[in-house]
Coordinates of N, CA and C in Angstrom, one line a residue:
Chain I
E19 N 83.1 35.5 93.6 CA 84.1 34.6 93.0 C 83.9 34.8 91.5
A20 N 85.1 34.6 90.8 CA 85.1 34.7 89.4 C 84.3 33.5 88.8
G21 N 83.7 33.7 87.7 CA 82.9 32.7 87.0 C 83.8 31.8 86.1
V22 N 83.1 30.9 85.4 CA 83.8 30.1 84.4 C 84.0 30.9 83.2
A23 N 85.3 30.9 82.7 CA 85.7 31.7 81.6 C 85.9 30.8 80.4
Q24 N 85.3 31.3 79.2 CA 85.5 30.5 78.0 C 86.0 31.5 76.9
S25 N 86.8 31.0 76.0 CA 87.2 31.8 74.8 C 87.5 30.8 73.7
P26 N 87.3 31.3 72.4 CA 86.7 32.6 72.1 C 85.2 32.6 72.3
R27 N 84.5 33.7 72.2 CA 83.1 33.7 72.3 C 82.4 33.3 71.0
Y28 N 83.1 33.6 69.9 CA 82.5 33.2 68.6 C 83.7 32.8 67.7
K29 N 83.3 31.8 66.8 CA 84.3 31.3 65.9 C 83.6 30.8 64.6
I30 N 84.1 31.3 63.5 CA 83.6 30.8 62.2 C 84.8 30.2 61.5
I31 N 84.6 28.9 61.0 CA 85.6 28.2 60.3 C 85.0 27.5 59.1
E32 N 85.8 27.1 58.2 CA 85.3 26.3 57.1 C 85.4 24.8 57.4
K33 N 84.5 24.0 56.8 CA 84.5 22.6 57.1 C 85.9 22.1 56.7
R34 N 86.3 21.1 57.5 CA 87.6 20.4 57.4 C 88.7 21.1 58.1
Q35 N 88.4 22.4 58.6 CA 89.5 23.0 59.4 C 89.4 22.5 60.8
S36 N 90.4 22.9 61.6 CA 90.4 22.6 63.0 C 90.2 23.8 63.8
V37 N 89.7 23.5 65.1 CA 89.4 24.6 66.0 C 89.6 24.1 67.4
A38 N 89.9 25.1 68.3 CA 90.1 24.7 69.7 C 89.4 25.7 70.6
F39 N 88.8 25.2 71.7 CA 88.1 26.1 72.6 C 88.8 25.9 74.0
W40 N 88.8 27.0 74.7 CA 89.5 27.0 76.0 C 88.5 27.3 77.1
C41 N 88.7 26.7 78.3 CA 87.9 26.9 79.4 C 88.7 27.0 80.7
N42 N 88.4 28.0 81.5 CA 89.1 28.2 82.8 C 88.0 28.1 83.8
P43 N 87.9 27.0 84.6 CA 86.8 26.8 85.5 C 87.0 27.6 86.8
I44 N 86.0 27.6 87.6 CA 86.1 28.3 88.9 C 87.2 27.6 89.7
S45 N 88.0 28.5 90.4 CA 89.2 28.0 91.1 C 88.8 27.0 92.2
G46 N 89.4 25.8 92.2 CA 89.1 24.8 93.2 C 88.1 23.8 92.8
H47 N 87.4 24.0 91.7 CA 86.4 23.1 91.2 C 87.1 21.9 90.5
A48 N 86.8 20.7 91.1 CA 87.4 19.5 90.6 C 86.7 18.9 89.3
T49 N 85.4 19.1 89.2 CA 84.7 18.6 88.1 C 84.5 19.6 87.0
L50 N 84.8 19.2 85.8 CA 84.6 20.1 84.6 C 83.9 19.3 83.5
Y51 N 83.0 20.0 82.9 CA 82.1 19.4 81.8 C 82.3 20.2 80.5
W52 N 82.2 19.5 79.4 CA 82.0 20.2 78.1 C 80.7 19.7 77.6
Y53 N 79.9 20.6 77.1 CA 78.6 20.3 76.5 C 78.5 20.9 75.1
Q54 N 77.8 20.2 74.2 CA 77.5 20.8 72.9 C 76.0 21.1 72.9
Q55 N 75.6 22.3 72.5 CA 74.2 22.7 72.5 C 73.9 23.2 71.1
I56 N 73.2 22.3 70.3 CA 72.8 22.6 69.0 C 71.5 23.5 69.1
L57 N 71.3 24.4 68.2 CA 70.2 25.3 68.2 C 68.9 24.5 68.4
G58 N 68.1 24.9 69.5 CA 66.8 24.3 69.7 C 66.8 23.1 70.5
Q59 N 68.0 22.7 71.0 CA 68.1 21.4 71.8 C 68.8 21.7 73.1
G60 N 68.7 20.8 74.0 CA 69.3 20.9 75.3 C 70.8 20.6 75.2
P61 N 71.5 21.0 76.2 CA 73.0 20.7 76.2 C 73.2 19.2 76.3
K62 N 74.1 18.8 75.4 CA 74.5 17.4 75.3 C 75.9 17.2 75.9
L63 N 76.1 16.3 76.9 CA 77.3 16.1 77.5 C 78.3 15.5 76.6
L64 N 79.5 16.1 76.4 CA 80.5 15.5 75.6 C 81.5 14.8 76.4
I65 N 82.0 15.4 77.5 CA 83.0 14.8 78.3 C 83.0 15.5 79.7
Q66 N 83.3 14.6 80.7 CA 83.4 15.1 82.0 C 84.7 14.7 82.6
F67 N 85.4 15.6 83.3 CA 86.6 15.4 83.9 C 86.4 15.5 85.5
Q68 N 87.2 14.7 86.2 CA 87.3 14.9 87.6 C 88.8 15.1 87.8
N69 N 89.1 16.3 88.3 CA 90.5 16.7 88.3 C 91.1 16.6 86.8
N70 N 92.1 15.9 86.6 CA 92.6 15.7 85.2 C 92.3 14.4 84.6
G71 N 91.4 13.6 85.3 CA 91.0 12.3 84.7 C 89.7 12.4 84.1
V72 N 89.5 11.6 83.0 CA 88.2 11.5 82.3 C 87.3 10.6 83.0
V73 N 86.1 11.1 83.4 CA 85.1 10.3 84.0 C 84.1 9.7 83.0
D74 N 83.7 10.5 82.0 CA 82.8 10.0 81.0 C 83.0 10.7 79.7
D75 N 83.3 10.0 78.7 CA 83.5 10.6 77.3 C 82.7 9.7 76.3
S76 N 81.6 9.1 76.8 CA 80.9 8.2 76.0 C 80.2 8.8 74.8
Q77 N 79.9 10.1 74.9 CA 79.2 10.8 73.8 C 80.2 11.7 73.0
L78 N 81.4 11.6 73.2 CA 82.4 12.4 72.5 C 82.8 11.7 71.2
P79 N 82.6 12.3 70.0 CA 83.0 11.7 68.7 C 84.5 11.7 68.6
K80 N 85.1 10.6 69.1 CA 86.5 10.6 69.3 C 87.3 10.6 68.0
D81 N 86.6 10.3 66.8 CA 87.4 10.4 65.6 C 87.7 11.8 65.2
R82 N 87.0 12.8 65.8 CA 87.3 14.2 65.4 C 87.4 15.1 66.6
F83 N 86.9 14.7 67.8 CA 86.9 15.6 68.9 C 87.9 15.0 69.9
S84 N 88.6 16.0 70.6 CA 89.5 15.6 71.7 C 89.5 16.7 72.8
A85 N 89.7 16.3 74.0 CA 89.7 17.2 75.1 C 90.8 16.8 76.1
E86 N 91.3 17.8 76.7 CA 92.3 17.5 77.8 C 92.2 18.5 78.9
R87 N 92.6 18.1 80.0 CA 92.6 19.0 81.2 C 93.9 18.8 81.9
L88 N 94.9 19.5 81.4 CA 96.2 19.3 82.0 C 96.3 20.0 83.4
K89 N 96.9 19.3 84.3 CA 97.1 19.8 85.7 C 95.8 20.0 86.4
G90 N 94.7 19.5 85.9 CA 93.4 19.5 86.6 C 92.8 20.9 86.7
V91 N 93.2 21.8 85.8 CA 92.6 23.2 85.9 C 92.0 23.5 84.6
D92 N 92.7 24.3 83.8 CA 92.1 24.6 82.5 C 91.9 23.4 81.6
S93 N 91.0 23.6 80.6 CA 90.7 22.6 79.7 C 90.6 23.1 78.3
T94 N 91.0 22.3 77.3 CA 90.7 22.6 75.9 C 90.0 21.5 75.2
L95 N 89.1 21.9 74.3 CA 88.3 21.0 73.5 C 88.7 21.3 72.0
K96 N 89.1 20.3 71.3 CA 89.5 20.5 69.9 C 88.6 19.7 69.0
I97 N 88.4 20.2 67.8 CA 87.7 19.5 66.7 C 88.6 19.6 65.5
Q98 N 88.8 18.4 65.0 CA 89.7 18.3 63.8 C 89.4 17.0 63.0
P99 N 88.9 17.1 61.8 CA 88.4 18.2 61.1 C 87.0 18.5 61.4
A100 N 86.6 19.8 61.3 CA 85.2 20.2 61.6 C 84.2 19.8 60.5
K101 N 83.0 19.5 60.8 CA 81.9 19.2 59.9 C 80.8 20.3 60.1
L102 N 80.0 20.4 59.1 CA 78.9 21.4 59.2 C 78.0 21.1 60.4
E103 N 77.8 19.9 60.7 CA 76.9 19.5 61.8 C 77.5 19.8 63.2
D104 N 78.8 20.3 63.2 CA 79.4 20.7 64.5 C 79.0 22.1 64.9
S105 N 78.3 22.8 64.0 CA 77.9 24.1 64.4 C 77.0 24.1 65.6
A106 N 77.4 24.8 66.6 CA 76.7 24.7 67.9 C 77.3 25.7 68.9
V107 N 76.7 25.8 70.1 CA 77.4 26.5 71.2 C 78.0 25.4 72.0
Y108 N 79.3 25.6 72.4 CA 80.0 24.7 73.2 C 80.1 25.3 74.6
L109 N 79.6 24.6 75.6 CA 79.5 25.1 76.9 C 80.5 24.4 77.8
C110 N 81.1 25.1 78.7 CA 82.0 24.6 79.7 C 81.3 24.9 81.1
A111 N 81.4 23.9 82.0 CA 80.8 24.1 83.3 C 81.7 23.4 84.3
S112 N 81.7 23.9 85.5 CA 82.5 23.3 86.6 C 81.7 23.2 87.8
K113 N 82.1 22.3 88.7 CA 81.4 22.0 89.9 C 82.4 21.7 91.0
G114 N 82.1 22.2 92.2 CA 83.0 22.0 93.3 C 82.4 21.0 94.3
R115 N 82.5 21.3 95.6 CA 82.0 20.4 96.6 C 80.5 20.3 96.6
F116 N 79.8 21.4 96.2 CA 78.3 21.4 96.2 C 77.8 21.0 94.8
P117 N 76.6 20.5 94.8 CA 76.1 20.0 93.5 C 75.8 21.0 92.4
E118 N 75.8 22.3 92.7 CA 75.5 23.2 91.6 C 76.6 23.3 90.6
A119 N 76.2 23.3 89.3 CA 77.2 23.4 88.3 C 77.1 24.9 87.8
F120 N 78.3 25.5 87.5 CA 78.4 26.9 87.1 C 78.9 26.8 85.6
F121 N 78.2 27.6 84.8 CA 78.4 27.6 83.3 C 79.1 28.8 82.9
G122 N 79.9 28.6 81.8 CA 80.5 29.7 81.1 C 79.5 30.3 80.1
Q123 N 79.9 31.4 79.4 CA 79.1 32.0 78.4 C 78.9 31.2 77.2
G124 N 79.9 30.3 76.9 CA 79.8 29.5 75.8 C 80.6 30.0 74.6
T125 N 81.0 29.1 73.7 CA 81.6 29.5 72.4 C 80.7 29.1 71.3
R126 N 80.3 30.1 70.5 CA 79.4 29.8 69.4 C 80.2 29.5 68.1
L127 N 80.1 28.3 67.7 CA 80.9 27.8 66.5 C 80.0 27.7 65.3
T128 N 80.4 28.3 64.2 CA 79.7 28.2 62.9 C 80.7 27.6 61.9
V129 N 80.3 26.5 61.4 CA 81.1 25.8 60.3 C 80.4 26.0 59.0
V130 N 81.2 26.6 58.1 CA 80.6 26.9 56.8 C 81.3 26.1 55.6
Chain E
A28 N 67.2 2.3 79.4 CA 68.1 3.4 79.1 C 67.7 4.6 80.0
Q29 N 68.7 5.4 80.4 CA 68.4 6.6 81.3 C 68.0 7.7 80.4
R30 N 66.9 8.3 80.8 CA 66.3 9.3 79.9 C 65.6 10.4 80.7
V31 N 65.6 11.6 80.2 CA 64.8 12.7 80.8 C 63.9 13.3 79.7
T32 N 62.7 13.5 79.9 CA 61.7 14.0 78.9 C 61.0 15.3 79.4
Q33 N 61.1 16.3 78.6 CA 60.4 17.5 78.7 C 59.4 17.6 77.5
P34 N 58.2 17.3 77.7 CA 57.3 17.1 76.6 C 56.9 18.3 75.8
E35 N 57.0 19.5 76.5 CA 56.6 20.7 75.8 C 57.9 21.5 75.3
K36 N 58.0 21.8 74.0 CA 59.1 22.7 73.6 C 58.8 24.1 73.9
L37 N 57.5 24.5 73.8 CA 57.1 25.9 74.1 C 55.9 25.9 74.9
L38 N 55.9 26.8 75.9 CA 54.7 27.0 76.8 C 54.4 28.5 76.9
S39 N 53.3 28.9 76.5 CA 52.9 30.3 76.5 C 51.8 30.5 77.5
V40 N 52.0 31.4 78.5 CA 50.9 31.7 79.5 C 50.8 33.2 79.6
F41 N 49.6 33.6 80.1 CA 49.5 35.0 80.4 C 50.0 35.4 81.8
K42 N 50.5 36.6 81.9 CA 51.0 37.1 83.2 C 49.9 36.9 84.2
G43 N 50.3 36.3 85.4 CA 49.4 36.1 86.5 C 48.8 34.7 86.5
A44 N 48.9 34.0 85.4 CA 48.4 32.6 85.3 C 49.4 31.6 85.9
P45 N 48.9 30.5 86.3 CA 49.8 29.5 86.9 C 50.6 28.8 85.7
V46 N 51.8 28.3 86.2 CA 52.7 27.7 85.2 C 53.1 26.3 85.7
E47 N 53.1 25.4 84.8 CA 53.6 24.0 85.2 C 54.5 23.6 84.0
L48 N 55.8 23.4 84.3 CA 56.7 22.8 83.3 C 56.9 21.4 83.6
K49 N 56.7 20.5 82.7 CA 56.7 19.1 83.0 C 58.1 18.5 82.7
C50 N 58.4 17.5 83.6 CA 59.7 16.7 83.4 C 59.4 15.3 83.9
N51 N 59.7 14.4 83.1 CA 59.7 13.0 83.5 C 61.0 12.3 83.3
Y52 N 61.4 11.4 84.1 CA 62.8 10.9 84.0 C 62.7 9.3 84.1
S53 N 63.6 8.7 83.5 CA 63.8 7.3 83.6 C 65.3 7.0 84.0
Y54 N 65.5 6.8 85.2 CA 66.9 6.7 85.7 C 67.0 5.5 86.7
S55 N 68.1 4.8 86.6 CA 68.3 3.8 87.6 C 68.8 4.4 88.9
G56 N 68.5 3.8 90.0 CA 68.9 4.4 91.3 C 68.1 5.6 91.6
S57 N 68.6 6.4 92.4 CA 67.9 7.6 92.9 C 68.7 8.9 92.4
P58 N 68.4 9.4 91.3 CA 69.1 10.6 90.8 C 68.7 11.8 91.7
E59 N 69.6 12.7 91.7 CA 69.3 14.0 92.2 C 68.8 14.9 91.1
L60 N 67.7 15.6 91.3 CA 67.1 16.4 90.2 C 67.2 17.9 90.4
F61 N 67.4 18.5 89.2 CA 67.6 20.0 89.2 C 66.8 20.6 88.1
W62 N 66.5 21.9 88.3 CA 66.0 22.7 87.2 C 67.0 23.8 87.0
Y63 N 67.4 23.9 85.7 CA 68.3 25.0 85.3 C 67.5 25.9 84.4
V64 N 67.9 27.2 84.4 CA 67.2 28.2 83.6 C 68.2 29.0 82.9
Q65 N 67.8 29.4 81.7 CA 68.7 30.3 80.8 C 67.8 31.5 80.4
Y66 N 68.0 32.7 81.0 CA 67.4 33.9 80.5 C 68.1 34.4 79.3
S67 N 67.4 35.2 78.5 CA 68.0 35.7 77.3 C 69.3 36.4 77.5
R68 N 70.3 35.9 76.7 CA 71.7 36.5 76.7 C 72.4 36.3 78.1
Q69 N 71.9 35.3 78.9 CA 72.6 35.0 80.1 C 73.1 33.6 80.1
R70 N 73.9 33.3 81.1 CA 74.4 31.9 81.2 C 73.4 31.0 81.8
L71 N 73.5 29.7 81.5 CA 72.7 28.7 82.1 C 73.0 28.7 83.6
Q72 N 72.0 28.7 84.4 CA 72.2 28.8 85.9 C 71.2 27.9 86.6
L73 N 71.6 27.5 87.8 CA 70.7 26.6 88.6 C 69.5 27.4 89.1
L74 N 68.3 26.9 89.0 CA 67.1 27.5 89.6 C 66.8 26.8 90.9
L75 N 66.7 25.5 90.9 CA 66.5 24.8 92.2 C 66.8 23.3 92.0
R76 N 66.9 22.7 93.2 CA 67.2 21.3 93.3 C 66.2 20.6 94.2
H77 N 65.9 19.4 94.0 CA 64.8 18.8 94.7 C 65.1 18.5 96.2
I78 N 66.4 18.3 96.5 CA 66.8 18.0 97.8 C 66.5 19.2 98.8
S79 N 66.7 20.4 98.2 CA 66.6 21.5 99.1 C 65.2 21.9 99.5
R80 N 64.2 21.4 98.6 CA 62.8 21.7 98.9 C 62.5 23.2 99.1
E81 N 63.2 24.0 98.4 CA 63.0 25.5 98.6 C 62.2 26.1 97.4
S82 N 61.8 27.3 97.6 CA 61.1 28.0 96.6 C 62.0 29.1 96.1
I83 N 62.3 29.2 94.8 CA 63.2 30.2 94.2 C 62.4 31.0 93.2
K84 N 62.4 32.3 93.4 CA 61.6 33.2 92.5 C 60.2 32.7 92.3
G85 N 59.6 32.1 93.4 CA 58.3 31.7 93.4 C 58.0 30.3 92.8
F86 N 59.1 29.7 92.3 CA 59.0 28.4 91.7 C 59.2 27.3 92.7
T87 N 58.5 26.2 92.6 CA 58.7 25.0 93.4 C 58.7 23.8 92.5
A88 N 59.3 22.7 92.9 CA 59.3 21.5 92.2 C 59.2 20.3 93.1
D89 N 58.3 19.4 92.9 CA 58.1 18.3 93.7 C 58.5 17.0 93.0
L90 N 59.4 16.2 93.7 CA 59.8 15.0 93.1 C 58.7 13.9 93.4
N91 N 58.2 13.3 92.4 CA 57.2 12.2 92.6 C 57.9 10.9 92.1
K92 N 58.4 10.1 93.0 CA 59.1 8.9 92.6 C 58.2 7.9 92.0
G93 N 56.9 7.9 92.4 CA 56.0 6.9 91.8 C 55.8 7.2 90.3
E94 N 55.6 8.5 90.0 CA 55.4 8.8 88.6 C 56.7 9.2 87.9
T95 N 57.8 9.1 88.6 CA 59.1 9.6 88.1 C 59.0 10.9 87.4
S96 N 58.4 11.9 88.1 CA 58.3 13.2 87.6 C 58.9 14.2 88.5
F97 N 59.2 15.4 87.9 CA 59.8 16.5 88.7 C 59.3 17.8 88.0
H98 N 58.0 18.0 88.1 CA 57.4 19.2 87.5 C 57.7 20.5 88.2
L99 N 58.0 21.5 87.4 CA 58.3 22.9 88.0 C 57.0 23.7 87.9
K100 N 56.7 24.3 89.1 CA 55.4 25.1 89.2 C 55.6 26.4 89.7
K101 N 54.7 27.3 89.3 CA 54.6 28.7 89.9 C 53.2 29.1 89.8
P102 N 52.6 29.6 90.9 CA 51.2 30.0 90.9 C 50.9 31.2 90.0
F103 N 51.8 32.1 89.9 CA 51.4 33.4 89.2 C 52.7 33.8 88.3
A104 N 52.6 33.6 87.0 CA 53.7 33.9 86.2 C 53.9 35.3 86.0
Q105 N 55.2 35.7 86.0 CA 55.6 37.1 85.7 C 56.4 37.2 84.4
E106 N 56.4 38.4 83.8 CA 57.1 38.5 82.5 C 58.5 38.1 82.6
E107 N 59.2 38.4 83.7 CA 60.6 38.1 83.8 C 60.9 36.6 84.0
D108 N 59.8 35.8 84.0 CA 60.0 34.3 84.0 C 60.2 33.8 82.6
S109 N 60.0 34.6 81.6 CA 60.3 34.1 80.2 C 61.7 33.7 80.1
A110 N 61.9 32.4 79.7 CA 63.3 31.9 79.6 C 63.2 30.4 79.1
M111 N 64.3 29.8 78.9 CA 64.4 28.4 78.6 C 64.6 27.7 80.0
Y112 N 63.9 26.6 80.2 CA 64.0 25.8 81.4 C 64.4 24.4 81.1
Y113 N 65.4 23.9 81.8 CA 65.9 22.6 81.6 C 65.8 21.7 82.8
C114 N 65.3 20.6 82.7 CA 65.3 19.6 83.8 C 66.6 18.8 83.7
A115 N 67.2 18.5 84.8 CA 68.5 17.9 84.7 C 68.7 16.9 85.9
P116 N 68.7 15.6 85.5 CA 69.0 14.6 86.6 C 70.5 14.5 86.7
D117 N 70.9 14.3 87.9 CA 72.4 14.1 88.2 C 72.5 12.8 88.8
R118 N 73.2 11.9 88.1 CA 73.3 10.5 88.6 C 74.1 10.6 89.9
A119 N 73.4 10.1 91.0 CA 74.0 10.2 92.3 C 75.3 9.6 92.4
G120 N 76.2 10.3 93.0 CA 77.5 9.7 93.3 C 78.5 9.9 92.2
S121 N 78.1 10.3 91.0 CA 79.0 10.4 89.9 C 79.1 11.8 89.3
Y122 N 78.3 12.7 89.8 CA 78.3 14.0 89.3 C 78.0 14.2 87.9
Q123 N 77.5 13.1 87.2 CA 77.2 13.2 85.8 C 75.9 14.0 85.6
L124 N 75.9 15.1 85.0 CA 74.8 16.0 84.8 C 74.3 16.0 83.4
T125 N 73.1 15.5 83.2 CA 72.5 15.5 81.8 C 71.3 16.4 81.8
F126 N 70.9 16.9 80.6 CA 69.8 17.8 80.5 C 68.7 17.3 79.5
G127 N 67.5 17.7 79.9 CA 66.4 17.5 78.9 C 66.5 18.5 77.8
K128 N 65.6 18.4 76.8 CA 65.7 19.2 75.6 C 65.2 20.6 75.9
G129 N 64.6 20.8 77.0 CA 64.2 22.2 77.4 C 62.8 22.6 77.0
T130 N 62.2 23.5 77.8 CA 60.9 24.1 77.5 C 61.1 25.6 77.5
K131 N 60.7 26.2 76.4 CA 60.7 27.7 76.4 C 59.4 28.2 77.0
L132 N 59.6 29.0 78.0 CA 58.4 29.6 78.7 C 58.3 31.0 78.2
S133 N 57.1 31.4 77.7 CA 56.9 32.7 77.2 C 55.7 33.3 78.0
V134 N 55.9 34.3 78.8 CA 54.8 34.9 79.6 C 54.3 36.2 78.8
I135 N 53.1 36.1 78.5 CA 52.4 37.2 77.7 C 51.9 38.3 78.6
P136 N 52.3 39.5 78.4 CA 51.9 40.6 79.3 C 50.3 40.8 79.3

């Protein structure tokens, strides 16, 4: 089965610019997660979708971050405006009927 | 507050030595517990889950509810075990999956 696809793989932007990441989960997976992984730390959950509804966005900095999952399939995560501390790898993961979560390769964001 | 702790950032062992990666959790209810692993330049992937009680790549993990621990063990480390290991409680019924800060295992030849 095809894995979780993320794009772009790398992105460099200047602070105060905006950026968007895209995730295509495994077909049929209802649960989708976005994580932020800062260098040297574990993945931090930003937002969790169940189909196209938000289950948990308690750790999403809503003043600058937004995410949507239209039609309960693909998802986009946006940062506007970006700050230096947003430099991290952004991971997307999906989960189906079984508890195992499948991860994408991630998008490495560098804010300069 | 719900919390997962991996006390060691880095663990170095010699090839053939036993390995124990520690994980302690503080969660309400009965979370399901997982270990995820990330090898160099690869995706984060599931290693094992406590409910299945299986051994994967020689690793086992026992859930100790009294000590609220879920330590990962392997009797004889191999070089290919070098990776980042994350303990991950999943709040039962909600599919909310959170991660510890991770332990980097380095197996010395």
